[in-house]
CSV table of C-alpha atoms and ligand atoms in Angstrom, one decimal:
chain,number,residue,atom,x,y,z
A,1,UNK,CA,108.5,52.0,5.2
A,2,UNK,CA,109.6,55.7,5.4
A,3,UNK,CA,109.9,57.5,2.0
A,4,UNK,CA,110.9,61.1,1.2
A,5,UNK,CA,113.8,62.7,3.0
A,6,UNK,CA,115.4,60.5,5.6
A,7,UNK,CA,117.4,62.0,8.5
A,8,UNK,CA,120.5,60.0,9.4
A,9,UNK,CA,120.1,56.8,11.5
A,10,UNK,CA,122.4,56.0,14.3
A,11,UNK,CA,123.1,52.6,12.8
A,12,UNK,CA,122.5,50.9,9.4
A,13,UNK,CA,122.7,47.1,9.5
A,14,UNK,CA,123.2,45.3,6.2
A,15,UNK,CA,121.9,41.7,6.4
A,16,UNK,CA,118.8,40.6,8.1
A,17,UNK,CA,119.9,37.1,9.2
A,18,UNK,CA,120.0,36.2,12.8
A,19,UNK,CA,123.1,38.3,13.3
A,20,UNK,CA,121.6,41.4,11.7
A,21,UNK,CA,118.2,41.0,13.3
A,22,UNK,CA,119.5,40.3,16.8
A,23,UNK,CA,121.9,43.3,16.5
A,24,UNK,CA,119.0,45.4,15.3
A,25,UNK,CA,116.9,44.2,18.3
A,26,UNK,CA,119.6,44.9,20.9
A,27,UNK,CA,120.5,48.3,19.5
A,28,UNK,CA,116.9,49.4,19.2
A,29,UNK,CA,116.3,48.2,22.8
A,30,UNK,CA,119.2,50.4,23.9
A,31,UNK,CA,117.5,53.4,22.3
A,32,UNK,CA,119.4,53.7,19.0
A,33,UNK,CA,117.7,54.5,15.7
A,34,UNK,CA,118.3,51.5,13.5
A,35,UNK,CA,117.8,50.8,9.8
A,36,UNK,CA,117.9,47.1,8.7
A,37,UNK,CA,118.6,46.2,5.0
A,38,UNK,CA,118.3,42.9,3.2
A,39,UNK,CA,118.2,42.0,-0.5
A,40,UNK,CA,115.9,39.0,0.0
A,41,UNK,CA,113.8,39.9,3.0
A,42,UNK,CA,114.2,39.0,6.7
A,43,UNK,CA,115.9,35.6,7.3
A,44,UNK,CA,116.3,35.0,3.6
A,45,UNK,CA,119.9,33.7,3.8
A,46,UNK,CA,121.4,30.9,5.9
A,47,UNK,CA,119.4,31.9,9.0
A,48,UNK,CA,116.0,31.1,7.3
A,49,UNK,CA,117.3,27.5,6.7
A,50,UNK,CA,118.6,26.9,10.2
A,51,UNK,CA,117.3,24.2,12.5
A,52,UNK,CA,118.2,26.8,15.1
A,53,UNK,CA,119.2,24.5,18.0
A,54,UNK,CA,120.5,26.3,21.0
A,55,UNK,CA,122.9,23.5,21.8
A,56,UNK,CA,126.4,23.6,23.5
A,57,UNK,CA,129.4,23.0,21.2
A,58,UNK,CA,131.1,19.8,22.3
A,59,UNK,CA,134.7,20.9,22.0
A,60,UNK,CA,137.9,20.5,23.9
A,61,UNK,CA,139.2,23.1,26.4
A,62,UNK,CA,140.4,26.4,24.9
A,63,UNK,CA,139.3,29.9,23.8
A,64,UNK,CA,136.6,28.6,21.4
A,65,UNK,CA,135.1,26.5,24.2
A,66,UNK,CA,135.1,29.4,26.7
A,67,UNK,CA,133.3,31.7,24.2
A,68,UNK,CA,130.8,29.0,23.0
A,69,UNK,CA,129.9,28.0,26.6
A,70,UNK,CA,129.3,31.6,27.6
A,71,UNK,CA,127.3,32.2,24.4
A,72,UNK,CA,125.2,29.1,25.0
A,73,UNK,CA,124.2,30.0,28.5
A,74,UNK,CA,123.4,33.6,27.4
A,75,UNK,CA,121.4,32.3,24.4
A,76,UNK,CA,119.2,30.0,26.5
A,77,UNK,CA,118.4,32.8,28.9
A,78,UNK,CA,117.8,35.3,26.0
A,79,UNK,CA,115.4,33.3,23.8
A,80,UNK,CA,113.4,31.8,26.7
A,81,UNK,CA,112.9,35.3,28.3
A,82,UNK,CA,112.6,37.5,25.2
A,83,UNK,CA,111.0,35.2,22.7
A,84,UNK,CA,109.4,32.3,24.6
A,85,UNK,CA,106.7,32.0,21.9
A,86,UNK,CA,109.4,31.0,19.3
A,87,UNK,CA,111.4,28.8,21.7
A,88,UNK,CA,110.8,25.1,22.5
A,89,UNK,CA,112.6,23.9,25.6
A,90,UNK,CA,113.3,20.1,25.6
A,91,UNK,CA,116.0,17.8,27.0
A,92,UNK,CA,118.9,17.3,24.6
A,93,UNK,CA,120.7,14.1,23.8
A,94,UNK,CA,124.1,14.5,22.0
A,95,UNK,CA,125.5,11.2,20.7
A,96,UNK,CA,129.0,11.0,19.3
A,97,UNK,CA,129.1,10.1,15.6
A,98,UNK,CA,132.7,8.8,15.6
A,99,UNK,CA,135.2,7.5,18.1
A,100,UNK,CA,137.1,10.8,17.8
A,101,UNK,CA,134.0,12.7,18.7
A,102,UNK,CA,133.4,10.2,21.5
A,103,UNK,CA,136.6,11.3,23.1
A,104,UNK,CA,135.4,14.9,23.0
A,105,UNK,CA,132.0,14.0,24.5
A,106,UNK,CA,133.7,12.1,27.3
A,107,UNK,CA,136.0,15.0,28.2
A,108,UNK,CA,133.2,17.5,27.8
A,109,UNK,CA,131.1,15.4,30.2
A,110,UNK,CA,133.9,15.5,32.8
A,111,UNK,CA,134.3,19.3,32.7
A,112,UNK,CA,130.9,20.6,31.9
A,113,UNK,CA,128.9,22.7,34.4
A,114,UNK,CA,125.7,22.1,32.4
A,115,UNK,CA,123.3,19.8,34.2
A,116,UNK,CA,123.3,16.3,32.6
A,117,UNK,CA,122.1,12.9,33.6
A,118,UNK,CA,121.6,9.3,32.4
A,119,UNK,CA,119.4,8.8,29.3
A,120,UNK,CA,115.9,8.0,30.5
A,121,UNK,CA,114.7,4.4,29.7
A,122,UNK,CA,111.9,5.5,27.4
A,123,UNK,CA,114.5,7.3,25.2
A,124,UNK,CA,116.9,4.4,25.3
A,125,UNK,CA,114.2,2.1,23.9
A,126,UNK,CA,113.9,4.4,20.8
A,127,UNK,CA,117.6,4.3,19.9
A,128,UNK,CA,119.5,2.1,17.4
A,129,UNK,CA,122.2,-0.2,18.7
A,130,UNK,CA,124.8,2.2,17.2
A,131,UNK,CA,123.3,5.2,19.1
A,132,UNK,CA,122.9,3.3,22.3
A,133,UNK,CA,126.5,2.1,22.3
A,134,UNK,CA,128.2,5.4,21.4
A,135,UNK,CA,129.5,8.0,23.9
A,136,UNK,CA,126.7,10.4,24.7
A,137,UNK,CA,125.6,13.2,27.0
A,138,UNK,CA,122.0,13.9,28.0
A,139,UNK,CA,121.4,17.5,29.0
A,140,UNK,CA,118.3,18.3,31.1
A,141,UNK,CA,117.7,21.4,29.1
A,142,UNK,CA,118.2,22.2,25.4
A,143,UNK,CA,116.2,24.4,23.1
A,144,UNK,CA,115.2,25.0,19.5
A,145,UNK,CA,113.9,28.2,18.1
A,146,UNK,CA,111.7,29.0,15.2
A,147,UNK,CA,114.4,30.6,13.0
A,148,UNK,CA,112.2,32.6,10.7
A,149,UNK,CA,109.7,33.6,13.5
A,150,UNK,CA,112.4,34.8,15.8
A,151,UNK,CA,114.2,36.9,13.1
A,152,UNK,CA,110.9,38.6,12.1
A,153,UNK,CA,110.0,39.3,15.8
A,154,UNK,CA,113.4,40.8,16.4
A,155,UNK,CA,113.1,43.1,13.4
A,156,UNK,CA,109.6,44.3,14.4
A,157,UNK,CA,109.6,48.1,15.1
A,158,UNK,CA,112.9,48.6,13.2
A,159,UNK,CA,112.8,50.3,9.8
A,160,UNK,CA,113.4,47.6,7.2
A,161,UNK,CA,114.5,48.3,3.7
A,162,UNK,CA,114.3,45.5,1.1
A,163,UNK,CA,117.2,46.3,-1.2
A,164,UNK,CA,120.5,45.0,-2.5
A,165,UNK,CA,123.5,47.0,-1.4
A,166,UNK,CA,126.0,47.4,-4.2
A,167,UNK,CA,128.2,50.1,-2.9
A,168,UNK,CA,129.2,51.7,0.4
A,169,UNK,CA,130.5,55.3,0.7
A,170,UNK,CA,131.6,57.3,3.7
A,171,UNK,CA,131.5,61.1,3.5
A,172,UNK,CA,131.3,63.9,6.1
A,173,UNK,CA,131.4,61.4,9.0
A,174,UNK,CA,128.4,59.4,7.7
A,175,UNK,CA,128.0,56.1,5.9
A,176,UNK,CA,125.8,56.3,2.8
A,177,UNK,CA,123.9,53.3,1.6
A,178,UNK,CA,121.5,54.4,-1.2
A,179,UNK,CA,119.5,57.2,0.2
A,180,UNK,CA,120.1,56.1,3.8
A,181,UNK,CA,122.8,57.6,6.0
A,182,UNK,CA,124.1,56.7,9.4
A,183,UNK,CA,127.1,57.2,11.8
A,184,UNK,CA,127.6,53.5,12.3
A,185,UNK,CA,127.5,50.7,9.8
A,186,UNK,CA,127.2,47.0,10.7
A,187,UNK,CA,128.0,44.4,8.1
A,188,UNK,CA,126.1,41.2,8.9
A,189,UNK,CA,126.1,39.7,5.4
A,190,UNK,CA,127.0,36.1,6.2
A,191,UNK,CA,128.6,34.1,3.3
A,192,UNK,CA,127.6,36.7,0.6
A,193,UNK,CA,130.1,38.8,-1.4
A,194,UNK,CA,131.9,41.1,1.0
A,195,UNK,CA,131.1,44.6,-0.4
A,196,UNK,CA,134.5,46.0,0.5
A,197,UNK,CA,138.1,45.0,-0.5
A,198,UNK,CA,138.5,42.8,2.7
A,199,UNK,CA,139.9,39.6,1.1
A,200,UNK,CA,141.9,39.0,4.3
A,201,UNK,CA,138.7,38.1,6.2
A,202,UNK,CA,138.9,34.3,6.3
A,203,UNK,CA,135.4,33.1,5.6
A,204,UNK,CA,133.9,30.1,3.7
A,205,UNK,CA,130.4,29.1,2.9
A,206,UNK,CA,129.1,25.7,4.1
A,207,UNK,CA,125.9,24.6,2.4
A,208,UNK,CA,123.3,23.0,4.5
A,209,UNK,CA,120.0,21.3,3.8
A,210,UNK,CA,117.4,20.3,6.4
A,211,UNK,CA,113.8,19.0,6.2
A,212,UNK,CA,110.6,19.2,8.2
A,213,UNK,CA,108.7,16.0,8.3
A,214,UNK,CA,105.6,14.4,9.8
A,215,UNK,CA,106.1,11.0,11.4
A,216,UNK,CA,104.1,8.6,13.6
A,217,UNK,CA,107.2,8.2,15.8
A,218,UNK,CA,107.1,10.4,18.9
A,219,UNK,CA,110.4,12.3,19.4
A,220,UNK,CA,110.6,13.2,23.1
A,221,UNK,CA,113.8,15.2,23.0
A,222,UNK,CA,116.3,17.0,20.8
A,223,UNK,CA,118.7,14.4,19.3
A,224,UNK,CA,122.1,15.3,17.8
A,225,UNK,CA,124.0,12.4,16.2
A,226,UNK,CA,124.9,12.0,12.5
A,227,UNK,CA,122.1,14.6,12.0
A,228,UNK,CA,119.8,16.3,14.4
A,229,UNK,CA,116.2,15.0,14.8
A,230,UNK,CA,114.0,17.1,16.9
A,231,UNK,CA,110.5,18.2,17.7
A,232,UNK,CA,109.9,21.8,16.7
A,233,UNK,CA,107.8,24.8,17.9
A,234,UNK,CA,105.2,23.6,15.4
A,235,UNK,CA,103.0,20.8,16.9
A,236,UNK,CA,103.5,17.4,15.2
A,237,UNK,CA,106.5,18.6,13.0
A,238,UNK,CA,109.9,17.0,13.3
A,239,UNK,CA,113.0,18.7,12.0
A,240,UNK,CA,115.9,16.7,10.5
A,241,UNK,CA,119.1,18.4,9.6
A,242,UNK,CA,121.4,19.4,8.4
A,243,UNK,CA,123.9,18.4,5.8
A,244,UNK,CA,127.4,20.0,5.7
A,245,UNK,CA,128.5,20.4,2.1
A,246,UNK,CA,131.7,22.5,1.6
A,247,UNK,CA,131.7,21.9,-2.2
A,248,UNK,CA,128.3,23.1,-3.3
A,249,UNK,CA,127.9,26.9,-3.7
A,250,UNK,CA,124.7,28.6,-4.9
A,251,UNK,CA,126.8,31.4,-6.3
A,252,UNK,CA,128.1,29.0,-9.0
A,253,UNK,CA,124.5,28.7,-10.2
A,254,UNK,CA,124.7,24.9,-10.5
A,255,UNK,CA,121.4,23.1,-9.7
A,256,UNK,CA,121.3,21.5,-6.2
A,257,UNK,CA,120.0,18.0,-6.1
A,258,UNK,CA,117.2,18.2,-3.5
A,259,UNK,CA,116.2,14.5,-3.7
A,260,UNK,CA,119.8,13.4,-3.0
A,261,UNK,CA,119.9,15.8,0.0
A,262,UNK,CA,116.6,14.4,1.4
A,263,UNK,CA,117.9,10.8,0.9
A,264,UNK,CA,121.1,11.6,2.7
A,265,UNK,CA,119.3,13.2,5.6
A,266,UNK,CA,116.9,10.2,6.0
A,267,UNK,CA,119.7,7.8,5.8
A,268,UNK,CA,121.7,9.6,8.5
A,269,UNK,CA,118.6,9.9,10.7
A,270,UNK,CA,118.0,6.1,10.4
A,271,UNK,CA,121.3,5.5,12.1
A,272,UNK,CA,119.9,7.0,15.3
A,273,UNK,CA,116.4,5.6,15.4
A,274,UNK,CA,113.6,4.3,13.2
A,275,UNK,CA,111.2,6.9,12.0
A,276,UNK,CA,107.8,5.5,10.9
A,277,UNK,CA,105.4,6.8,8.2
A,278,UNK,CA,107.5,9.7,7.1
A,279,UNK,CA,106.0,12.5,5.1
A,280,UNK,CA,108.4,15.3,4.0
A,281,UNK,CA,106.7,18.7,4.4
A,282,UNK,CA,109.4,21.3,3.6
A,283,UNK,CA,113.0,21.7,2.5
A,284,UNK,CA,115.2,24.5,3.8
A,285,UNK,CA,118.6,25.2,2.3
A,286,UNK,CA,121.3,27.9,2.9
A,287,UNK,CA,124.9,28.8,3.5
A,288,UNK,CA,126.5,28.9,6.9
A,289,UNK,CA,129.3,31.4,7.0
A,290,UNK,CA,132.2,29.8,8.9
A,291,UNK,CA,135.5,31.5,9.8
A,292,UNK,CA,138.8,29.7,9.0
A,293,UNK,CA,139.7,29.4,12.7
A,294,UNK,CA,136.1,28.5,13.9
A,295,UNK,CA,135.9,31.6,16.1
A,296,UNK,CA,133.1,34.0,15.3
A,297,UNK,CA,133.8,37.6,14.1
A,298,UNK,CA,132.8,40.8,15.8
A,299,UNK,CA,134.9,43.9,15.3
A,300,UNK,CA,136.2,46.6,13.1
A,301,UNK,CA,137.6,46.1,9.6
A,302,UNK,CA,141.1,47.1,8.5
A,303,UNK,CA,141.3,49.3,5.4
A,304,UNK,CA,143.9,47.0,3.7
A,305,UNK,CA,145.0,49.5,1.0
A,306,UNK,CA,145.5,52.4,3.5
A,307,UNK,CA,147.2,50.2,6.0
A,308,UNK,CA,149.6,48.7,3.4
A,309,UNK,CA,150.4,52.3,2.3
A,310,UNK,CA,151.2,53.3,5.9
A,311,UNK,CA,153.2,50.1,6.6
A,312,UNK,CA,154.5,48.8,3.3
A,313,UNK,CA,156.9,46.4,5.2
A,314,UNK,CA,153.9,44.4,6.4
A,315,UNK,CA,154.3,42.7,3.1
A,316,UNK,CA,157.7,41.5,4.2
A,317,UNK,CA,156.5,40.2,7.5
A,318,UNK,CA,157.1,43.2,9.7
A,319,UNK,CA,155.0,42.9,12.9
A,320,UNK,CA,152.9,46.0,13.7
A,321,UNK,CA,150.5,46.5,16.6
A,322,UNK,CA,147.0,46.1,15.2
A,323,UNK,CA,146.0,49.3,16.9
A,324,UNK,CA,148.2,51.1,14.5
A,325,UNK,CA,146.3,49.8,11.4
A,326,UNK,CA,144.0,52.1,9.5
A,327,UNK,CA,140.4,51.0,10.1
A,328,UNK,CA,137.2,51.9,8.2
A,329,UNK,CA,135.5,54.5,10.5
A,330,UNK,CA,132.6,53.2,12.7
A,331,UNK,CA,132.2,50.0,10.7
A,332,UNK,CA,131.7,46.7,12.5
A,333,UNK,CA,131.4,43.2,11.1
A,334,UNK,CA,129.5,40.4,12.7
A,335,UNK,CA,129.9,37.1,11.0
A,336,UNK,CA,131.7,33.7,11.0
A,337,UNK,CA,129.2,31.9,13.3
A,338,UNK,CA,129.4,28.7,11.3
A,339,UNK,CA,126.7,26.2,12.5
A,340,UNK,CA,126.1,28.2,15.7
A,341,UNK,CA,124.6,31.5,14.5
A,342,UNK,CA,121.6,31.2,16.7
A,343,UNK,CA,123.7,30.3,19.7
A,344,UNK,CA,126.1,33.1,19.2
A,345,UNK,CA,123.9,36.0,18.1
A,346,UNK,CA,122.7,37.1,21.5
A,347,UNK,CA,126.3,37.0,22.8
A,348,UNK,CA,127.7,39.0,19.9
A,349,UNK,CA,124.9,41.5,19.7
A,350,UNK,CA,125.1,42.3,23.4
A,351,UNK,CA,128.8,43.1,23.0
A,352,UNK,CA,128.1,45.1,19.9
A,353,UNK,CA,125.4,47.1,21.7
A,354,UNK,CA,127.8,47.8,24.6
A,355,UNK,CA,130.5,48.8,22.2
A,356,UNK,CA,128.3,51.3,20.3
A,357,UNK,CA,126.6,52.7,23.3
A,358,UNK,CA,129.3,52.8,25.9
A,359,UNK,CA,132.4,52.6,23.7
A,360,UNK,CA,133.5,49.5,25.5
A,361,UNK,CA,136.2,47.7,23.6
A,362,UNK,CA,135.6,44.5,21.6
A,363,UNK,CA,137.5,41.3,22.2
A,364,UNK,CA,140.5,41.4,19.8
A,365,UNK,CA,140.3,37.6,19.5
A,366,UNK,CA,137.1,38.0,17.6
A,367,UNK,CA,138.2,40.8,15.4
A,368,UNK,CA,137.7,40.0,11.7
A,369,UNK,CA,141.0,41.8,11.2
A,370,UNK,CA,142.9,39.1,13.1
A,371,UNK,CA,143.6,37.5,9.7
A,372,UNK,CA,145.1,40.7,8.2
A,373,UNK,CA,148.7,40.6,9.2
A,374,UNK,CA,149.3,37.1,7.8
A,375,UNK,CA,147.4,37.9,4.6
A,376,UNK,CA,149.5,41.0,4.1
A,377,UNK,CA,152.7,39.0,4.3
A,378,UNK,CA,151.5,36.6,1.7
A,379,UNK,CA,150.6,39.4,-0.8
B,1,FAD,C1,120.8,24.2,7.2
B,1,FAD,C2,121.3,25.0,8.3
B,1,FAD,C3,121.1,24.6,9.6
B,1,FAD,C4,121.6,25.3,10.7
B,1,FAD,N1,121.4,25.0,12.0
B,1,FAD,C5,121.8,25.7,13.0
B,1,FAD,C6,121.5,25.4,14.3
B,1,FAD,O1,120.8,24.4,14.6
B,1,FAD,N2,121.9,26.3,15.3
B,1,FAD,C7,122.6,27.4,15.1
B,1,FAD,O2,122.9,28.1,16.0
B,1,FAD,N3,122.9,27.7,13.8
B,1,FAD,C8,122.5,26.9,12.8
B,1,FAD,N4,122.9,27.2,11.5
B,1,FAD,C9,123.8,28.3,11.3
B,1,FAD,C10,123.2,29.6,11.3
B,1,FAD,O3,122.0,29.6,10.5
B,1,FAD,C11,124.2,30.7,10.7
B,1,FAD,O4,125.3,30.7,11.6
B,1,FAD,C12,123.5,32.0,10.7
B,1,FAD,O5,122.4,31.9,9.7
B,1,FAD,C13,124.4,33.1,10.3
B,1,FAD,O6,123.6,34.2,10.3
B,1,FAD,P1,124.1,35.6,9.6
B,1,FAD,O7,123.1,36.6,10.0
B,1,FAD,O8,125.5,35.8,9.8
B,1,FAD,O9,124.0,35.2,8.0
B,1,FAD,P2,122.7,35.0,7.0
B,1,FAD,O10,121.6,34.4,7.7
B,1,FAD,O11,123.2,34.3,5.8
B,1,FAD,O12,122.3,36.5,6.7
B,1,FAD,C14,123.0,37.4,5.8
B,1,FAD,C15,122.0,38.2,5.1
B,1,FAD,O13,122.7,39.3,4.4
B,1,FAD,C16,122.0,39.6,3.2
B,1,FAD,N5,122.9,40.2,2.3
B,1,FAD,C17,124.2,39.8,2.0
B,1,FAD,N6,124.7,40.7,1.1
B,1,FAD,C18,123.8,41.7,0.9
B,1,FAD,C19,123.8,42.9,0.1
B,1,FAD,N7,124.8,43.2,-0.7
B,1,FAD,N8,122.7,43.7,0.2
B,1,FAD,C20,121.6,43.4,1.0
B,1,FAD,N9,121.6,42.2,1.7
B,1,FAD,C21,122.6,41.4,1.7
B,1,FAD,C22,121.5,38.2,2.7
B,1,FAD,O14,120.4,38.3,1.9
B,1,FAD,C23,121.2,37.5,4.0
B,1,FAD,O15,119.9,37.5,4.4
B,1,FAD,C24,122.4,26.5,10.4
B,1,FAD,C25,122.6,26.9,9.1
B,1,FAD,C26,122.1,26.2,8.0
B,1,FAD,C27,122.3,26.6,6.6
């Protein structure tokens, strides 16, 4: 790690989860001088816990579906070509876990351009009656990546600083983070405290627990049902995950009941198929950071105080063109990926890289400031 006097970086990225690491990788590949910071090490947040499936989101037609489909196709190409050693490609069977989800699966099946076929007989013989008789879609190609391995590989060659950022200042056209300075700042801090007064950014943490197990049952493909059950890049290890708990928060410092989490995972997995001779090897837990409208976030941040001073009538519901708002200079947030951080990261970081290197504009639909106007009215 460099010490003494440090000349300014082009970009400082705070947060070395998949969003921070993939952004660092894309920006460094484009020739920018990047510093990456994390308080707990690379992939120490939600990303280190992820099962990291590169799976399509089964959703109904709309903006979210369009973005997720594009991101999924880009992610499959990205991981298999840039990080094949951390990527396991396998067929993927998605089974609906409720009648409502069954409807989504059926409509997705009708509209999807992704190659899918009938479930092979050898996989059918593994499945429970419930799984076999639920709506499902069998994709010829799915993938799962080694979450920690890929984040570390992406950060290789980038200056990494293990430190907790407490304060951000901007002076003379540069961001200052401790002794580091840069023109651009990227906030990729997941579900952690926001570092700036940006309460309008609609995010919530969703706790997840997954396990790695050994089992004598051979799992030939990636299975998504009540939980995911999948082979991994590590020979003989099967991943089961993950729980979705919107109530538990590690920030409240309550103890988390690991045994209860394990029991829940195994109980849910047993609804899909029977796993024999199970030996639990590892637990992984973390917070996903989900946006209130399920779309990810990539964009500049409104300086709420300065904007309300400029347009005090925003508080009374006056509509202002978001271009007129006051934004923090050269500051971009990438966040809100929910349970699809590994699917979305290549898509988001590619657009971030184009934005910072060619000044191309970012999709306003994804702007974290999309929540500002409504928040200002409620104040
Ligand atoms: C159990 C589980 C299973 C999942 N499975 C999948 C899956 O199969 N497929 C998929 O695509 N996604 C999956 N996800 C979701 C995915 O992991 C998240 O979307 C992704 O981790 C979000 O990455 P991030 O970089 O935004 O946040 P994080 O990984 O949380 O990274 C944020 C980082 O910022 C750092 N940080 C925050 N504040 C500061 C500060 N002040 N100073 C210094 N550092 C700071 C934190 O230490 C942290 O490392 C799963 C998540 C969980 C928890």
